[in-house]
Amino acid sequence: MVLLRSIDEITVEVAETVALKSNMLKHALEESNPEQFIPLPNITGEVMFKIVDYMTKQTEFESKKPQEIVEKSPELEGDVAKAKEALKAWEQTVATWEVAYMDVSMNMLYDLFLGANFMDLQGLLSLCAEKIASLIKGKTVKEIRKTFNIVNDFTPEEEADYVKKYEWAFTD
Amino acid sequence: MKGADLINTVVPEEVLMDILTRVESKPDLDSCALVCRKWNRIDRLTRRSVKIAAYGAADQLLARVIGRFTGLTSVIIDELVPLSSYFPPGLATPSRHRRNTLSGSRKRNRNSPESSSSSVEENEIEQHSLSDAGLSFLGVGCKQLEHLSLTWCQSLTSLGLVSIAENCRALKSLEIQGCYIGDDGLIAIGQNCKLLQELNLKFCEGISDKGLTDLARNSNSLTSLAISSCPSITDMSLQAVASHCHHLAALTLEMDSIKDDGVISIAKGCRSLKSLKLQCVNVGDLALQVVGSFCASLEVLALYSFQGFTDGSLCAISKGCKNLRQLVLTDCNLLTDRSLEYIARGCTKLEHIEINGCQNIESTGLESIGRFCSGLLKLSLVYCSMLLKSAFIEVGSGCSLLQSLHLFECPRFDDDAMCQIAVGCRNLRQVHLRRCYEIRDKGMISVGKNCKYLTDLSLQFCERVTDESLFAIADGCSLQHLSVSGCHKITNNGLAAIARSSPDLISLDISVLENIGDIAMAELAEGCPKLKEISLSQCTKVTDVGLTHLVKGCMGLETCSMVYCPLITASGLATVVSSCSKIKKVLIEEWKVSERTRRRAGSVLTSLCSEL
């Protein structure tokens, strides 16, 4: 078991197999004394629990992943089709869980993002990046600024100039 | 209520770059570039692909674009793209004018507005079109270029391509269509771009065997080759490819000058061949028999207008190409059911079968498919008027994984056959029937009951279908795409049922329906907020009021066709254009466009069809 401690001194215990999902923890475990806890200086307790939740669930999903049959003979045709179906169903389950997991506030989203970046959790990083990208897609410039509280630091002339110059280049 | 701008202060820049690369669509990236200076700068670095319609000072435009986007890996220059909305329709384009004076029966698939009087001088054409100097500038500015596509760039010669070759050594994919580039350009590419994987040559009069054989000799990494209408390329080039490009996986040929020998040498030399698409009148049985003997890895085979082969060649394919997954046969009039029987028994991994216009296919072929190809996912039968309904019974019982069914002009396909398929193929996601006059409601009711995954339904001109069908479909399925064009018996009630049950509806075609009116528009507004495309052409009862209803709910509308609607006026058009901020294309009679709408729509619409 591995002990993790958040910046607000909350500890949580995770199984080693789960902890190894994070590259940062993997390296830390290789080096430090197994008795002690691993500090997570950038992460609060709430975020830490959410991240551990992700790692635990991912480990669980991995263990339940249906085997793909690499067919060796025509008799196995039916089994191959069934295995494909099972794999699709599994992927669907994972995707559904991920959507529910990522249904969080903007603040939590940023925290998760930074936490995943710090702990080097590629899967969670991708999920967060996709989520933010999805918040950008389909929006106008003003809407994007509003969503992310961004201040427009262009002068009106600069903005108009850019639109005029490059509209040519972007016919579809 | 002010919150903090966390994304620019807290999120590291390389992470922000990652996010912006996931925003793939061009309009979204353009928006990102205007959000603030930081995003503008990151967009500069991360934008990888650019598509340029090079009309008007093309060289300068390209230079500006390269100067801004320093990380470009993919550049597409297309001088065939219609005028952008900057100019009112009817203005002549120099390049198109010049093209129209060229001889030859070249296929032109784009819908470009007709040019009226085009009194542009030859030297003005040179100035506007991309020149060798401009292309050279691209080469120097984007040394990491991986993909380049040049379409109808009339002023380019080999010089420009040589410059690209010498500068962009990482080039992976090259596409040249309708340019006068010659052999020297291709030779330079072969000598310098050792990573080249894809080559696509279309309407290249200036390229002959000399250029292509030299390139083949130098390009061991070539995996995909497509040649179309290049009259100076013959079997000799294919022989060179066969000798040197052993990794070739995909070959597409649309050439009269290719004969059996060329295809035979490819079959013997390129054992990794996975995809073969041929539209060559001078290739026949002999070539296909060799393909059958040697290309065991073949997965995709498409044969167009084959008059020179018989059932024998498909027999050979079925014996040797056991990995075949996709088979497309178009206008192969000598084919009979025997071909399909061979294929069905030999290629049991088939997932996708498409047969267009093979008049001699009746039943036993399709029955065999049903019996042996249990993995079939997509079946498309177009203009096979001799098909009997008994054939579909086997498909229903054998192809339980079927996801997509297309039947065009199968007059004998009736409700019983549809029921058989619906009951047996519960995985159906897409059903497209066109002019299947024997289909009434019983078949569709069965589909509604059994095919819960259906999202795409098209019943064009299946004139006997009534509202009952739509009620049943609405009960069982939530659609994303629907067409009932020409199904005269459909009324507002049927559409209302669909509108209430399909909140994810994206595209709807209700053209040529006389009984649809404004009530249906209101129902759609209420039930289908995600609607993007709608066709109302020839819906004689829909009025401006209906349009007002529609746009209240369907604010994401992008495409709207409404020609031959006598009760729709300029006012209705103005409503659509002003209410739908994402509108891209409206099809309507020219005389219904008011001056105000034209001024306003000019910056929004990309095409206003006029001549009707």
PDB file of C-alpha atoms in Angstrom, chain B residues 180-328:
ATOM      1  CA  TYR B 180       1.114  21.616 -65.982  1.00  0.00           C
ATOM      2  CA  ILE B 181       3.978  20.323 -63.901  1.00  0.00           C
ATOM      3  CA  GLY B 182       6.328  18.107 -65.914  1.00  0.00           C
ATOM      4  CA  ASP B 183       8.599  15.140 -65.386  1.00  0.00           C
ATOM      5  CA  ASP B 184      11.491  17.184 -63.971  1.00  0.00           C
ATOM      6  CA  GLY B 185       9.407  18.084 -60.961  1.00  0.00           C
ATOM      7  CA  LEU B 186       8.562  14.486 -60.223  1.00  0.00           C
ATOM      8  CA  ILE B 187      12.153  13.370 -60.693  1.00  0.00           C
ATOM      9  CA  ALA B 188      13.293  15.961 -58.151  1.00  0.00           C
ATOM     10  CA  ILE B 189      10.708  14.730 -55.661  1.00  0.00           C
ATOM     11  CA  GLY B 190      11.956  11.179 -56.067  1.00  0.00           C
ATOM     12  CA  GLN B 191      15.558  12.211 -55.534  1.00  0.00           C
ATOM     13  CA  ASN B 192      14.962  14.345 -52.459  1.00  0.00           C
ATOM     14  CA  CYS B 193      11.858  13.214 -50.609  1.00  0.00           C
ATOM     15  CA  LYS B 194      12.803   9.831 -49.333  1.00  0.00           C
ATOM     16  CA  LEU B 195       9.903   9.690 -46.907  1.00  0.00           C
ATOM     17  CA  LEU B 196       7.256   9.979 -49.589  1.00  0.00           C
ATOM     18  CA  GLN B 197       4.347   7.651 -48.884  1.00  0.00           C
ATOM     19  CA  GLU B 198       1.414   8.928 -50.903  1.00  0.00           C
ATOM     20  CA  LEU B 199       1.284  10.160 -54.470  1.00  0.00           C
ATOM     21  CA  ASN B 200      -1.857  11.264 -56.250  1.00  0.00           C
ATOM     22  CA  LEU B 201      -1.755  12.452 -59.869  1.00  0.00           C
ATOM     23  CA  LYS B 202      -4.877  13.572 -61.645  1.00  0.00           C
ATOM     24  CA  PHE B 203      -5.219  15.232 -65.065  1.00  0.00           C
ATOM     25  CA  CYS B 204      -1.477  15.778 -65.270  1.00  0.00           C
ATOM     26  CA  GLU B 205      -0.816  16.119 -68.966  1.00  0.00           C
ATOM     27  CA  GLY B 206       2.793  17.035 -68.442  1.00  0.00           C
ATOM     28  CA  ILE B 207       3.809  13.895 -66.571  1.00  0.00           C
ATOM     29  CA  SER B 208       4.929  10.858 -68.526  1.00  0.00           C
ATOM     30  CA  ASP B 209       6.568   7.496 -67.887  1.00  0.00           C
ATOM     31  CA  LYS B 210       9.967   9.200 -67.684  1.00  0.00           C
ATOM     32  CA  GLY B 211       9.044  11.101 -64.546  1.00  0.00           C
ATOM     33  CA  LEU B 212       7.116   8.384 -62.796  1.00  0.00           C
ATOM     34  CA  THR B 213       9.601   5.585 -63.433  1.00  0.00           C
ATOM     35  CA  ASP B 214      12.415   7.744 -62.092  1.00  0.00           C
ATOM     36  CA  LEU B 215      10.417   8.551 -58.983  1.00  0.00           C
ATOM     37  CA  ALA B 216       9.486   4.916 -58.473  1.00  0.00           C
ATOM     38  CA  ARG B 217      13.133   3.914 -58.643  1.00  0.00           C
ATOM     39  CA  ASN B 218      13.898   6.252 -55.769  1.00  0.00           C
ATOM     40  CA  SER B 219      10.818   5.774 -53.612  1.00  0.00           C
ATOM     41  CA  ASN B 220      10.998   2.598 -51.639  1.00  0.00           C
ATOM     42  CA  SER B 221       8.653   3.988 -49.026  1.00  0.00           C
ATOM     43  CA  LEU B 222       5.676   4.550 -51.325  1.00  0.00           C
ATOM     44  CA  THR B 223       2.543   3.008 -49.857  1.00  0.00           C
ATOM     45  CA  SER B 224      -0.261   4.658 -51.788  1.00  0.00           C
ATOM     46  CA  LEU B 225      -0.465   5.566 -55.458  1.00  0.00           C
ATOM     47  CA  ALA B 226      -3.382   7.024 -57.391  1.00  0.00           C
ATOM     48  CA  ILE B 227      -3.258   7.945 -61.062  1.00  0.00           C
ATOM     49  CA  SER B 228      -6.199   9.345 -62.963  1.00  0.00           C
ATOM     50  CA  SER B 229      -6.442  10.598 -66.542  1.00  0.00           C
ATOM     51  CA  CYS B 230      -2.740  11.118 -67.193  1.00  0.00           C
ATOM     52  CA  PRO B 231      -2.530  10.102 -70.835  1.00  0.00           C
ATOM     53  CA  SER B 232       1.246   9.863 -71.046  1.00  0.00           C
ATOM     54  CA  ILE B 233       1.597   7.271 -68.323  1.00  0.00           C
ATOM     55  CA  THR B 234       1.571   3.647 -69.462  1.00  0.00           C
ATOM     56  CA  ASP B 235       2.272   0.141 -68.188  1.00  0.00           C
ATOM     57  CA  MET B 236       5.960   0.993 -68.110  1.00  0.00           C
ATOM     58  CA  SER B 237       5.455   3.160 -65.038  1.00  0.00           C
ATOM     59  CA  LEU B 238       3.563   0.401 -63.272  1.00  0.00           C
ATOM     60  CA  GLN B 239       6.352  -2.014 -64.012  1.00  0.00           C
ATOM     61  CA  ALA B 240       8.818   0.361 -62.410  1.00  0.00           C
ATOM     62  CA  VAL B 241       6.568   0.725 -59.373  1.00  0.00           C
ATOM     63  CA  ALA B 242       6.271  -3.040 -59.135  1.00  0.00           C
ATOM     64  CA  SER B 243      10.048  -3.450 -59.193  1.00  0.00           C
ATOM     65  CA  HIS B 244      10.886  -0.862 -56.581  1.00  0.00           C
ATOM     66  CA  CYS B 245       7.910  -0.058 -54.367  1.00  0.00           C
ATOM     67  CA  HIS B 246       7.455  -3.275 -52.497  1.00  0.00           C
ATOM     68  CA  HIS B 247       5.526  -1.657 -49.673  1.00  0.00           C
ATOM     69  CA  LEU B 248       2.746  -0.443 -51.925  1.00  0.00           C
ATOM     70  CA  ALA B 249      -0.515  -1.057 -50.123  1.00  0.00           C
ATOM     71  CA  ALA B 250      -3.059   0.965 -52.107  1.00  0.00           C
ATOM     72  CA  LEU B 251      -3.393   1.487 -55.845  1.00  0.00           C
ATOM     73  CA  THR B 252      -6.111   3.433 -57.640  1.00  0.00           C
ATOM     74  CA  LEU B 253      -6.074   3.664 -61.422  1.00  0.00           C
ATOM     75  CA  GLU B 254      -8.469   5.534 -63.665  1.00  0.00           C
ATOM     76  CA  MET B 255      -6.626   5.220 -66.941  1.00  0.00           C
ATOM     77  CA  ASP B 256      -7.320   4.144 -70.486  1.00  0.00           C
ATOM     78  CA  SER B 257      -3.644   3.720 -71.222  1.00  0.00           C
ATOM     79  CA  ILE B 258      -3.137   0.931 -68.684  1.00  0.00           C
ATOM     80  CA  LYS B 259      -3.488  -2.645 -69.886  1.00  0.00           C
ATOM     81  CA  ASP B 260      -3.297  -6.098 -68.357  1.00  0.00           C
ATOM     82  CA  ASP B 261       0.509  -6.131 -68.248  1.00  0.00           C
ATOM     83  CA  GLY B 262       0.714  -3.155 -65.933  1.00  0.00           C
ATOM     84  CA  VAL B 263      -1.696  -4.594 -63.378  1.00  0.00           C
ATOM     85  CA  ILE B 264      -0.082  -8.028 -63.624  1.00  0.00           C
ATOM     86  CA  SER B 265       3.348  -6.647 -62.780  1.00  0.00           C
ATOM     87  CA  ILE B 266       1.920  -4.809 -59.756  1.00  0.00           C
ATOM     88  CA  ALA B 267       0.209  -7.966 -58.545  1.00  0.00           C
ATOM     89  CA  LYS B 268       3.447  -9.921 -58.769  1.00  0.00           C
ATOM     90  CA  GLY B 269       5.693  -7.214 -57.348  1.00  0.00           C
ATOM     91  CA  CYS B 270       3.676  -5.622 -54.582  1.00  0.00           C
ATOM     92  CA  ARG B 271       2.707  -8.452 -52.301  1.00  0.00           C
ATOM     93  CA  SER B 272       1.539  -6.135 -49.535  1.00  0.00           C
ATOM     94  CA  LEU B 273      -1.229  -4.761 -51.721  1.00  0.00           C
ATOM     95  CA  LYS B 274      -4.319  -4.222 -49.603  1.00  0.00           C
ATOM     96  CA  SER B 275      -6.480  -1.985 -51.762  1.00  0.00           C
ATOM     97  CA  LEU B 276      -6.994  -2.069 -55.513  1.00  0.00           C
ATOM     98  CA  LYS B 277      -9.388   0.209 -57.400  1.00  0.00           C
ATOM     99  CA  LEU B 278      -9.548   0.006 -61.159  1.00  0.00           C
ATOM    100  CA  GLN B 279     -11.412   1.957 -63.796  1.00  0.00           C
ATOM    101  CA  CYS B 280      -9.473   0.893 -66.868  1.00  0.00           C
ATOM    102  CA  VAL B 281     -11.301  -0.229 -69.992  1.00  0.00           C
ATOM    103  CA  ASN B 282      -8.301  -2.104 -71.298  1.00  0.00           C
ATOM    104  CA  VAL B 283      -7.770  -4.320 -68.268  1.00  0.00           C
ATOM    105  CA  GLY B 284      -9.528  -7.663 -68.242  1.00  0.00           C
ATOM    106  CA  ASP B 285      -9.768 -11.223 -66.975  1.00  0.00           C
ATOM    107  CA  LEU B 286      -6.092 -11.993 -67.329  1.00  0.00           C
ATOM    108  CA  ALA B 287      -5.017  -9.258 -64.946  1.00  0.00           C
ATOM    109  CA  LEU B 288      -7.592 -10.128 -62.326  1.00  0.00           C
ATOM    110  CA  GLN B 289      -6.673 -13.764 -62.390  1.00  0.00           C
ATOM    111  CA  VAL B 290      -3.095 -12.871 -61.563  1.00  0.00           C
ATOM    112  CA  VAL B 291      -4.330 -10.584 -58.786  1.00  0.00           C
ATOM    113  CA  GLY B 292      -6.232 -13.538 -57.417  1.00  0.00           C
ATOM    114  CA  SER B 293      -3.132 -15.714 -57.474  1.00  0.00           C
ATOM    115  CA  PHE B 294      -0.689 -13.294 -55.916  1.00  0.00           C
ATOM    116  CA  CYS B 295      -2.451 -10.728 -53.728  1.00  0.00           C
ATOM    117  CA  ALA B 296      -3.313 -12.680 -50.640  1.00  0.00           C
ATOM    118  CA  SER B 297      -3.357  -9.547 -48.496  1.00  0.00           C
ATOM    119  CA  LEU B 298      -6.015  -7.817 -50.577  1.00  0.00           C
ATOM    120  CA  GLU B 299      -8.770  -6.328 -48.452  1.00  0.00           C
ATOM    121  CA  VAL B 300     -10.448  -3.796 -50.740  1.00  0.00           C
ATOM    122  CA  LEU B 301     -11.349  -4.357 -54.377  1.00  0.00           C
ATOM    123  CA  ALA B 302     -13.300  -1.898 -56.510  1.00  0.00           C
ATOM    124  CA  LEU B 303     -13.966  -2.451 -60.205  1.00  0.00           C
ATOM    125  CA  TYR B 304     -15.652   0.144 -62.372  1.00  0.00           C
ATOM    126  CA  SER B 305     -17.091  -0.250 -65.842  1.00  0.00           C
ATOM    127  CA  PHE B 306     -15.576  -3.579 -66.424  1.00  0.00           C
ATOM    128  CA  GLN B 307     -16.602  -4.929 -69.771  1.00  0.00           C
ATOM    129  CA  GLY B 308     -13.565  -7.049 -70.235  1.00  0.00           C
ATOM    130  CA  PHE B 309     -14.068  -9.642 -67.598  1.00  0.00           C
ATOM    131  CA  THR B 310     -16.282 -12.590 -66.797  1.00  0.00           C
ATOM    132  CA  ASP B 311     -17.242 -14.628 -63.770  1.00  0.00           C
ATOM    133  CA  GLY B 312     -13.905 -16.394 -64.108  1.00  0.00           C
ATOM    134  CA  SER B 313     -11.931 -13.519 -62.659  1.00  0.00           C
ATOM    135  CA  LEU B 314     -14.051 -13.202 -59.552  1.00  0.00           C
ATOM    136  CA  CYS B 315     -13.615 -16.919 -59.132  1.00  0.00           C
ATOM    137  CA  ALA B 316      -9.861 -16.392 -59.117  1.00  0.00           C
ATOM    138  CA  ILE B 317     -10.208 -13.544 -56.585  1.00  0.00           C
ATOM    139  CA  SER B 318     -12.345 -15.695 -54.345  1.00  0.00           C
ATOM    140  CA  LYS B 319      -9.739 -18.451 -54.338  1.00  0.00           C
ATOM    141  CA  GLY B 320      -6.746 -16.292 -53.526  1.00  0.00           C
ATOM    142  CA  CYS B 321      -7.913 -13.191 -51.682  1.00  0.00           C
ATOM    143  CA  LYS B 322      -9.266 -14.669 -48.482  1.00  0.00           C
ATOM    144  CA  ASN B 323      -8.852 -11.438 -46.561  1.00  0.00           C
ATOM    145  CA  LEU B 324     -11.207  -9.467 -48.763  1.00  0.00           C
ATOM    146  CA  ARG B 325     -13.330  -7.142 -46.665  1.00  0.00           C
ATOM    147  CA  GLN B 326     -14.741  -4.694 -49.158  1.00  0.00           C
ATOM    148  CA  LEU B 327     -15.992  -5.327 -52.675  1.00  0.00           C
ATOM    149  CA  VAL B 328     -17.404  -2.681 -55.013  1.00  0.00           C
TER     150      VAL B 328
END
